[in-house]
CSV table of C-alpha atoms in Angstrom, one decimal:
chain,number,residue,atom,x,y,z
H,7,LYS,CA,-15.9,87.2,77.5
H,8,ASP,CA,-12.6,88.8,78.5
H,9,PHE,CA,-10.4,85.7,78.5
H,10,LYS,CA,-7.3,87.7,79.0
H,11,LYS,CA,-8.6,89.4,82.2
H,12,ALA,CA,-9.8,86.0,83.4
H,13,ALA,CA,-6.5,84.5,82.8
H,14,HIS,CA,-4.7,87.0,85.0
H,15,CYS,CA,-7.2,86.3,87.8
H,16,GLN,CA,-6.3,82.6,87.5
H,17,ILE,CA,-2.6,83.4,87.7
H,18,HIS,CA,-3.3,85.3,91.0
H,19,LEU,CA,-5.0,82.2,92.2
H,20,GLY,CA,-2.1,80.0,91.2
H,21,LYS,CA,-4.1,78.2,88.6
H,22,HIS,CA,-1.6,78.3,85.8
H,23,ARG,CA,-3.1,75.6,83.6
H,24,GLU,CA,-6.5,77.4,83.7
H,25,ALA,CA,-4.7,80.6,82.9
H,26,ALA,CA,-2.9,79.0,80.0
H,27,GLU,CA,-6.2,77.8,78.5
H,28,LEU,CA,-7.7,81.2,78.8
H,29,PHE,CA,-4.7,82.9,77.2
H,30,GLU,CA,-5.0,80.3,74.4
H,31,LYS,CA,-8.7,81.2,73.9
H,32,ALA,CA,-7.7,84.9,73.8
H,33,GLY,CA,-5.1,84.1,71.1
H,34,LYS,CA,-2.2,85.0,73.3
H,35,LEU,CA,-0.3,81.8,72.5
H,36,ASP,CA,3.1,82.9,73.8
H,37,LYS,CA,1.6,83.8,77.3
H,38,ALA,CA,-0.4,80.5,77.2
H,39,ALA,CA,2.8,78.6,76.5
H,40,LYS,CA,4.6,80.2,79.4
H,41,GLN,CA,1.7,79.3,81.7
H,42,TYR,CA,1.7,75.7,80.5
H,43,GLU,CA,5.5,75.7,81.4
H,44,THR,CA,4.8,77.1,84.8
H,45,ALA,CA,2.2,74.3,85.3
H,46,ASN,CA,4.9,71.8,84.1
H,47,ASP,CA,2.8,70.8,81.1
H,48,TYR,CA,5.6,70.9,78.6
H,49,GLU,CA,3.8,69.0,75.9
H,50,ALA,CA,1.1,71.6,75.7
H,51,ALA,CA,3.7,74.4,75.8
H,52,LEU,CA,5.7,72.7,73.1
H,53,ASN,CA,2.7,72.6,70.8
H,54,LEU,CA,2.2,76.3,71.1
H,55,TRP,CA,5.9,77.2,70.7
H,56,VAL,CA,6.0,75.1,67.6
H,57,LYS,CA,3.0,76.9,66.2
H,58,LEU,CA,4.7,80.2,67.0
H,59,GLU,CA,8.0,78.9,65.4
H,60,GLU,CA,9.7,79.8,68.6
H,61,HIS,CA,12.4,77.2,68.1
H,62,SER,CA,14.5,78.0,71.2
H,63,GLN,CA,11.5,77.7,73.4
H,64,ALA,CA,10.4,74.5,71.7
H,65,ALA,CA,13.8,73.1,72.3
H,66,LYS,CA,13.7,73.9,76.0
H,67,CYS,CA,10.4,72.1,76.3
H,68,LEU,CA,11.7,69.1,74.5
H,69,GLU,CA,14.7,69.0,76.9
H,70,HIS,CA,12.3,69.1,79.9
H,71,LEU,CA,10.6,66.1,78.2
H,72,LEU,CA,14.1,64.4,77.9
H,73,LYS,CA,13.7,64.4,74.1
H,74,TYR,CA,17.2,65.7,73.5
H,75,GLU,CA,17.7,64.5,70.0
H,76,LYS,CA,14.5,66.3,68.9
H,77,ALA,CA,15.6,69.3,70.9
H,78,ALA,CA,18.9,69.4,69.0
H,79,GLU,CA,16.9,69.8,65.8
H,80,TYR,CA,15.1,72.9,67.2
H,81,TRP,CA,18.3,74.3,68.6
H,82,GLU,CA,19.8,74.0,65.1
H,83,LYS,CA,16.7,75.8,63.6
H,84,ALA,CA,17.3,78.6,66.2
H,85,SER,CA,21.0,78.7,65.1
H,86,GLU,CA,22.0,78.1,68.8
H,87,TYR,CA,24.7,75.6,68.0
H,88,GLU,CA,26.2,75.3,71.5
H,89,SER,CA,22.9,74.3,72.9
H,90,GLN,CA,22.5,71.9,69.9
H,91,ALA,CA,25.8,70.3,70.7
H,92,LYS,CA,24.9,69.9,74.4
H,93,ALA,CA,21.5,68.3,73.5
H,94,LEU,CA,23.2,65.9,71.1
H,95,GLU,CA,25.6,64.9,73.9
H,96,HIS,CA,22.6,64.3,76.2
H,97,ALA,CA,21.1,62.1,73.5
H,98,GLY,CA,24.3,60.1,73.3
H,99,GLN,CA,25.0,61.4,69.8
H,100,ASP,CA,28.7,62.1,70.5
H,101,ARG,CA,29.8,62.1,66.8
H,102,SER,CA,27.1,64.5,65.8
H,103,ALA,CA,27.8,66.7,68.8
H,104,ALA,CA,31.5,66.7,68.0
H,105,GLN,CA,30.8,67.9,64.5
H,106,VAL,CA,28.7,70.8,65.9
H,107,TRP,CA,31.4,71.7,68.4
H,108,TYR,CA,34.0,71.7,65.5
H,109,LYS,CA,31.7,73.8,63.3
H,110,ILE,CA,31.5,76.5,66.0
H,111,GLU,CA,35.3,76.3,66.6
H,112,GLU,CA,35.0,74.9,70.1
H,113,TRP,CA,38.1,72.8,69.5
H,114,GLU,CA,38.5,71.4,73.0
H,115,GLN,CA,34.9,70.3,73.2
H,116,ALA,CA,35.1,68.7,69.8
H,117,LEU,CA,38.5,67.1,70.7
H,118,ARG,CA,37.0,65.6,73.9
H,119,LEU,CA,34.3,63.8,72.0
H,120,TRP,CA,36.5,62.7,69.0
H,121,ILE,CA,38.9,61.0,71.4
H,122,LYS,CA,35.9,59.4,73.3
H,123,VAL,CA,34.6,57.8,70.1
H,124,GLU,CA,38.2,57.1,68.9
H,125,GLU,CA,38.0,59.2,65.8
H,126,TRP,CA,41.8,59.9,65.7
H,127,LEU,CA,42.0,61.9,62.5
H,128,GLN,CA,39.3,64.2,63.7
H,129,ALA,CA,41.1,64.6,67.0
H,130,GLY,CA,44.2,65.4,65.1
H,131,HIS,CA,42.4,68.2,63.2
H,132,CYS,CA,41.4,69.7,66.5
H,133,PHE,CA,44.9,69.6,67.9
H,134,LYS,CA,46.1,71.2,64.7
H,135,LYS,CA,43.6,74.0,65.0
H,136,MET,CA,44.9,74.6,68.6
H,137,ASN,CA,48.5,74.7,67.2
H,138,MET,CA,49.3,71.6,69.3
H,139,HIS,CA,51.3,70.1,66.4
H,140,LYS,CA,53.0,67.2,68.3
H,141,ASP,CA,49.7,66.0,69.6
H,142,ALA,CA,48.1,66.4,66.2
H,143,ALA,CA,50.9,64.3,64.6
H,144,GLU,CA,50.4,61.6,67.2
H,145,MET,CA,46.7,61.5,66.4
H,146,TYR,CA,47.3,61.4,62.7
H,147,LEU,CA,49.7,58.5,63.2
H,148,LYS,CA,47.1,56.7,65.3
H,149,GLY,CA,44.6,57.2,62.5
H,150,GLY,CA,47.0,56.0,59.8
H,151,ASP,CA,47.6,59.4,58.2
H,152,THR,CA,51.4,59.3,57.9
H,153,GLU,CA,51.7,62.3,55.6
H,154,GLY,CA,49.6,64.4,58.0
H,155,ALA,CA,51.8,63.4,60.9
H,156,ILE,CA,54.9,64.3,58.9
H,157,ALA,CA,53.5,67.8,58.1
H,158,GLU,CA,52.8,68.5,61.7
H,159,TYR,CA,56.3,67.3,63.0
H,160,GLU,CA,57.9,69.4,60.3
H,161,LYS,CA,56.2,72.5,61.7
H,162,ILE,CA,58.0,72.0,65.0
H,163,ASP,CA,61.2,70.6,63.6
H,164,ASP,CA,60.7,67.4,65.5
H,165,TYR,CA,63.4,65.5,63.7
H,166,LYS,CA,63.5,62.6,66.1
H,167,SER,CA,59.9,61.7,65.4
H,168,LEU,CA,60.3,62.3,61.7
H,169,HIS,CA,63.2,60.0,61.7
H,170,GLN,CA,61.2,57.3,63.4
H,171,ILE,CA,58.4,57.6,60.9
H,172,TYR,CA,60.7,57.2,57.9
H,173,ALA,CA,62.7,54.4,59.6
H,174,ASP,CA,59.5,52.5,60.4
H,175,ALA,CA,58.4,52.9,56.7
H,176,GLY,CA,61.8,51.6,55.5
H,177,ASP,CA,62.7,55.0,53.9
H,178,ASN,CA,66.3,55.0,55.1
H,179,VAL,CA,67.4,57.9,52.9
H,180,SER,CA,64.7,60.2,54.3
H,181,ALA,CA,65.3,58.9,57.8
H,182,LEU,CA,69.0,59.8,57.5
H,183,ASP,CA,68.3,63.2,56.0
H,184,VAL,CA,66.2,64.4,58.9
H,185,LEU,CA,68.8,63.3,61.4
H,186,ILE,CA,71.4,65.3,59.6
H,187,LYS,CA,69.0,68.2,59.2
H,188,GLY,CA,68.4,68.1,62.9
H,189,GLY,CA,72.2,68.2,63.6
H,190,ASP,CA,72.3,64.7,65.1
H,191,LEU,CA,75.4,63.5,63.3
H,192,GLN,CA,76.2,60.9,65.9
H,193,GLY,CA,72.7,59.4,65.6
H,194,ALA,CA,73.0,59.6,61.8
H,195,GLY,CA,76.2,57.7,61.9
H,196,GLU,CA,74.8,55.0,64.1
H,197,PHE,CA,71.7,54.7,61.8
H,198,CYS,CA,74.0,54.2,58.8
H,199,MET,CA,75.8,51.5,60.6
H,200,LYS,CA,72.6,49.8,61.5
H,201,THR,CA,71.2,49.9,58.0
H,202,GLY,CA,74.4,49.2,56.1
H,203,MET,CA,74.7,52.7,54.5
H,204,TYR,CA,78.5,52.5,54.7
H,205,ILE,CA,79.2,55.1,52.1
H,206,GLU,CA,77.2,57.7,54.0
H,207,ALA,CA,78.6,56.5,57.3
H,208,GLU,CA,82.1,57.1,56.1
H,209,GLY,CA,81.4,60.7,55.4
H,210,ILE,CA,79.7,61.2,58.7
H,211,TRP,CA,82.3,59.6,60.9
H,212,SER,CA,85.0,61.4,58.9
H,213,LYS,CA,83.3,64.7,59.6
H,214,LEU,CA,83.1,63.8,63.3
H,215,LYS,CA,86.8,62.6,63.2
H,216,ASN,CA,85.7,59.3,64.8
H,217,ASN,CA,88.5,57.0,63.6
H,218,GLU,CA,87.2,54.1,65.7
H,219,MET,CA,83.9,54.1,63.9
H,220,LEU,CA,85.6,54.7,60.5
H,221,VAL,CA,87.6,51.5,61.0
H,222,GLU,CA,84.3,49.8,61.9
H,223,VAL,CA,82.8,51.1,58.6
H,224,TYR,CA,85.8,49.8,56.6
H,225,LEU,CA,85.6,46.4,58.3
H,226,LYS,CA,81.9,46.0,57.7
H,227,SER,CA,82.2,47.1,54.1
H,228,LYS,CA,85.2,44.8,53.7
H,229,ASN,CA,87.5,47.6,52.8
H,230,PHE,CA,90.3,46.1,54.8
H,231,VAL,CA,93.1,48.1,53.2
H,232,LYS,CA,91.6,51.4,54.4
H,233,ALA,CA,91.0,49.9,57.8
H,234,ILE,CA,94.7,48.9,58.0
H,235,GLN,CA,95.9,52.3,56.8
H,236,LEU,CA,93.7,54.2,59.3
H,237,LEU,CA,94.7,52.0,62.2
H,238,HIS,CA,98.4,52.5,61.3
H,239,LYS,CA,97.8,56.3,61.1
H,240,SER,CA,96.1,56.2,64.5
H,241,GLY,CA,99.1,54.4,66.0
H,242,LYS,CA,97.3,51.1,66.5
H,243,THR,CA,99.9,48.8,65.0
H,244,SER,CA,98.7,45.6,66.6
H,245,GLU,CA,95.1,46.0,65.3
H,246,ALA,CA,96.4,46.9,61.9
H,247,TYR,CA,98.6,43.8,61.8
H,248,ASP,CA,95.8,41.5,63.0
H,249,ILE,CA,93.5,42.7,60.2
H,250,TRP,CA,96.3,42.2,57.7
H,251,VAL,CA,96.9,38.7,58.9
H,252,LYS,CA,93.2,37.8,58.9
H,253,HIS,CA,92.0,39.4,55.7
H,254,CYS,CA,94.9,40.6,53.5
H,255,LYS,CA,98.0,38.5,53.9
H,256,ASP,CA,97.1,35.9,51.2
H,257,HIS,CA,95.8,38.4,48.6
H,258,ASP,CA,98.7,39.0,46.3
H,259,VAL,CA,96.6,41.3,44.1
H,260,LEU,CA,96.7,43.9,46.8
H,261,MET,CA,100.5,44.3,46.3
H,262,LYS,CA,99.8,46.3,43.2
H,263,ASP,CA,98.5,49.1,45.4
H,264,VAL,CA,101.6,51.3,46.1
H,265,ASP,CA,100.0,53.0,49.1
H,266,TYR,CA,99.0,49.7,50.6
H,267,VAL,CA,102.6,48.4,50.2
H,268,ASP,CA,104.0,51.6,51.8
H,269,THR,CA,101.6,51.2,54.7
H,270,LEU,CA,102.7,47.6,55.2
H,271,ARG,CA,106.3,48.7,55.3
H,272,LYS,CA,105.6,51.3,57.9
H,273,ILE,CA,103.7,48.7,60.0
H,274,ALA,CA,106.6,46.3,59.8
H,275,ASN,CA,109.1,49.0,60.8
H,276,ARG,CA,106.9,49.8,63.8
H,277,LEU,CA,106.6,46.2,64.8
H,278,SER,CA,110.4,45.9,64.7
H,279,LYS,CA,110.8,48.9,66.9
H,280,GLU,CA,108.4,47.3,69.4
H,281,ASN,CA,110.6,44.1,69.2
H,282,ARG,CA,107.8,42.2,67.6
H,283,ASN,CA,110.2,40.8,65.0
H,284,THR,CA,108.3,37.5,64.5
H,285,ASN,CA,105.3,39.5,63.3
H,286,ALA,CA,107.4,41.9,61.3
H,287,ILE,CA,109.1,39.0,59.5
H,288,GLN,CA,105.8,38.0,57.9
H,289,ILE,CA,105.5,41.3,56.3
H,290,TRP,CA,109.2,41.5,55.3
H,291,GLU,CA,108.8,38.1,53.6
H,292,LEU,CA,105.9,39.3,51.6
H,293,LEU,CA,107.8,42.4,50.6
H,294,GLU,CA,110.9,40.4,49.9
H,295,ASP,CA,113.0,42.8,51.9
H,296,TYR,CA,116.0,40.6,52.6
H,297,ARG,CA,117.9,43.3,54.5
H,298,LYS,CA,115.0,43.7,56.9
H,299,LEU,CA,114.6,40.0,57.2
H,300,ALA,CA,118.2,39.5,58.0
H,301,SER,CA,118.1,42.1,60.7
H,302,ALA,CA,114.9,40.7,62.2
H,303,HIS,CA,116.2,37.1,62.3
H,304,GLU,CA,119.4,38.3,63.8
H,305,LYS,CA,117.5,40.1,66.6
H,306,LEU,CA,115.6,36.9,67.2
H,307,GLY,CA,118.9,34.9,67.4
H,308,HIS,CA,118.1,32.9,64.2
H,309,LEU,CA,121.7,33.3,63.0
H,310,GLU,CA,121.6,30.8,60.2
H,311,ASN,CA,118.5,32.4,58.7
H,312,ALA,CA,120.0,35.9,59.2
H,313,ALA,CA,123.2,34.8,57.5
H,314,THR,CA,121.2,33.4,54.5
H,315,PHE,CA,119.4,36.7,54.1
H,316,TRP,CA,122.5,38.8,54.4
H,317,ARG,CA,124.0,36.7,51.7
H,318,ASN,CA,120.9,37.3,49.6
H,319,VAL,CA,121.3,41.0,50.2
H,320,GLY,CA,124.9,40.8,49.1
H,321,GLU,CA,124.0,39.0,45.9
H,322,GLN,CA,121.5,41.8,45.1
H,323,GLU,CA,124.0,44.6,45.8
H,324,THR,CA,125.6,46.4,42.9
H,325,ASN,CA,127.8,48.5,45.1
H,326,LEU,CA,131.0,46.4,45.8
H,327,SER,CA,131.7,47.8,49.2
H,328,GLU,CA,128.1,47.2,50.3
H,329,GLN,CA,128.4,43.7,48.9
H,330,ILE,CA,131.5,43.0,50.9
H,331,LYS,CA,129.8,44.3,54.1
H,332,CYS,CA,126.8,42.0,53.6
H,333,PHE,CA,128.9,38.9,52.8
H,334,SER,CA,131.1,39.7,55.8
H,335,LYS,CA,128.1,39.9,58.0
H,336,ALA,CA,126.8,36.6,56.7
H,337,LEU,CA,130.2,34.9,57.4
H,338,GLU,CA,130.3,36.4,60.8
H,339,LEU,CA,127.0,34.8,61.6
H,340,ASN,CA,127.6,31.5,59.9
H,341,PRO,CA,131.2,30.7,59.2
H,342,ASP,CA,130.4,27.2,58.1
H,343,GLU,CA,129.1,28.3,54.7
H,344,ALA,CA,132.2,30.3,53.7
H,345,ASP,CA,132.4,28.5,50.4
H,346,CYS,CA,129.0,30.0,49.3
H,347,TYR,CA,130.5,33.5,49.0
H,348,SER,CA,132.3,34.8,45.9
H,349,LEU,CA,132.9,38.3,44.6
């Protein structure tokens, strides 16, 4: 019998299943399989395609039968990986599908699925492949890979994000370094203040010529002498005086510092010029400067006190003419104590 000729007759009659069976008897399995497909008998077609090792055709039949996971196996055998990935997605195998998309360098497709299944590190790898370094870093952080995130942020010089990573980890030195590297000296100074890195803060505020913050550094680090000296240099006499009264007045050991004593003298002179003689007197007393004390008390109308200090000045004078001037001034202010003076 001519099964092949008979099969063609059945095709003309629209009897595709019968044609398929005849082609099969004729040994024409590929034509038989196609006729089974036309007849929507995908199981029969599948069996023939498998026999013929036509993996792609077998995979298509399996998809018609909604057997996507099995279809993916045949797509893989056929090295048709895009179709394999799609079949795996239809089968709900998102992780496996993502791996295939990644294998064939379809980064966006792989990324979509990694995010869907919350595989943040894998998503980060996709972003990295796409040169989207900031997004990659965010994914790495989400997945707990801090080092990976740092590497990505470094590629794009994202110093702000690098700073946050180091700060959150308690690595203040590195957190400060990246701020400086990024040129954010203001932020670096503020970070030092926040974390108590006062030595570093001093250098930064000095570079920025921010005396206000420098004073703050000295106060927080209890370096009151430097705070007083800087405030005086900046013309802020009142603030310098207030700090001296609050923190330094009763510390005699500081009087061994020549620069400190010199600064106090200048502050007292400025207070005197501002007619703040009551404040100036406190410093002059500490410095035992009787001439300045006499002058300050005289300006305040404390004539007896002024006379006493002029007399003290006179007693210390070695120059006779200056001694006479001082005693005369004391007598002028307080004549009642004339018997206290002798040359």
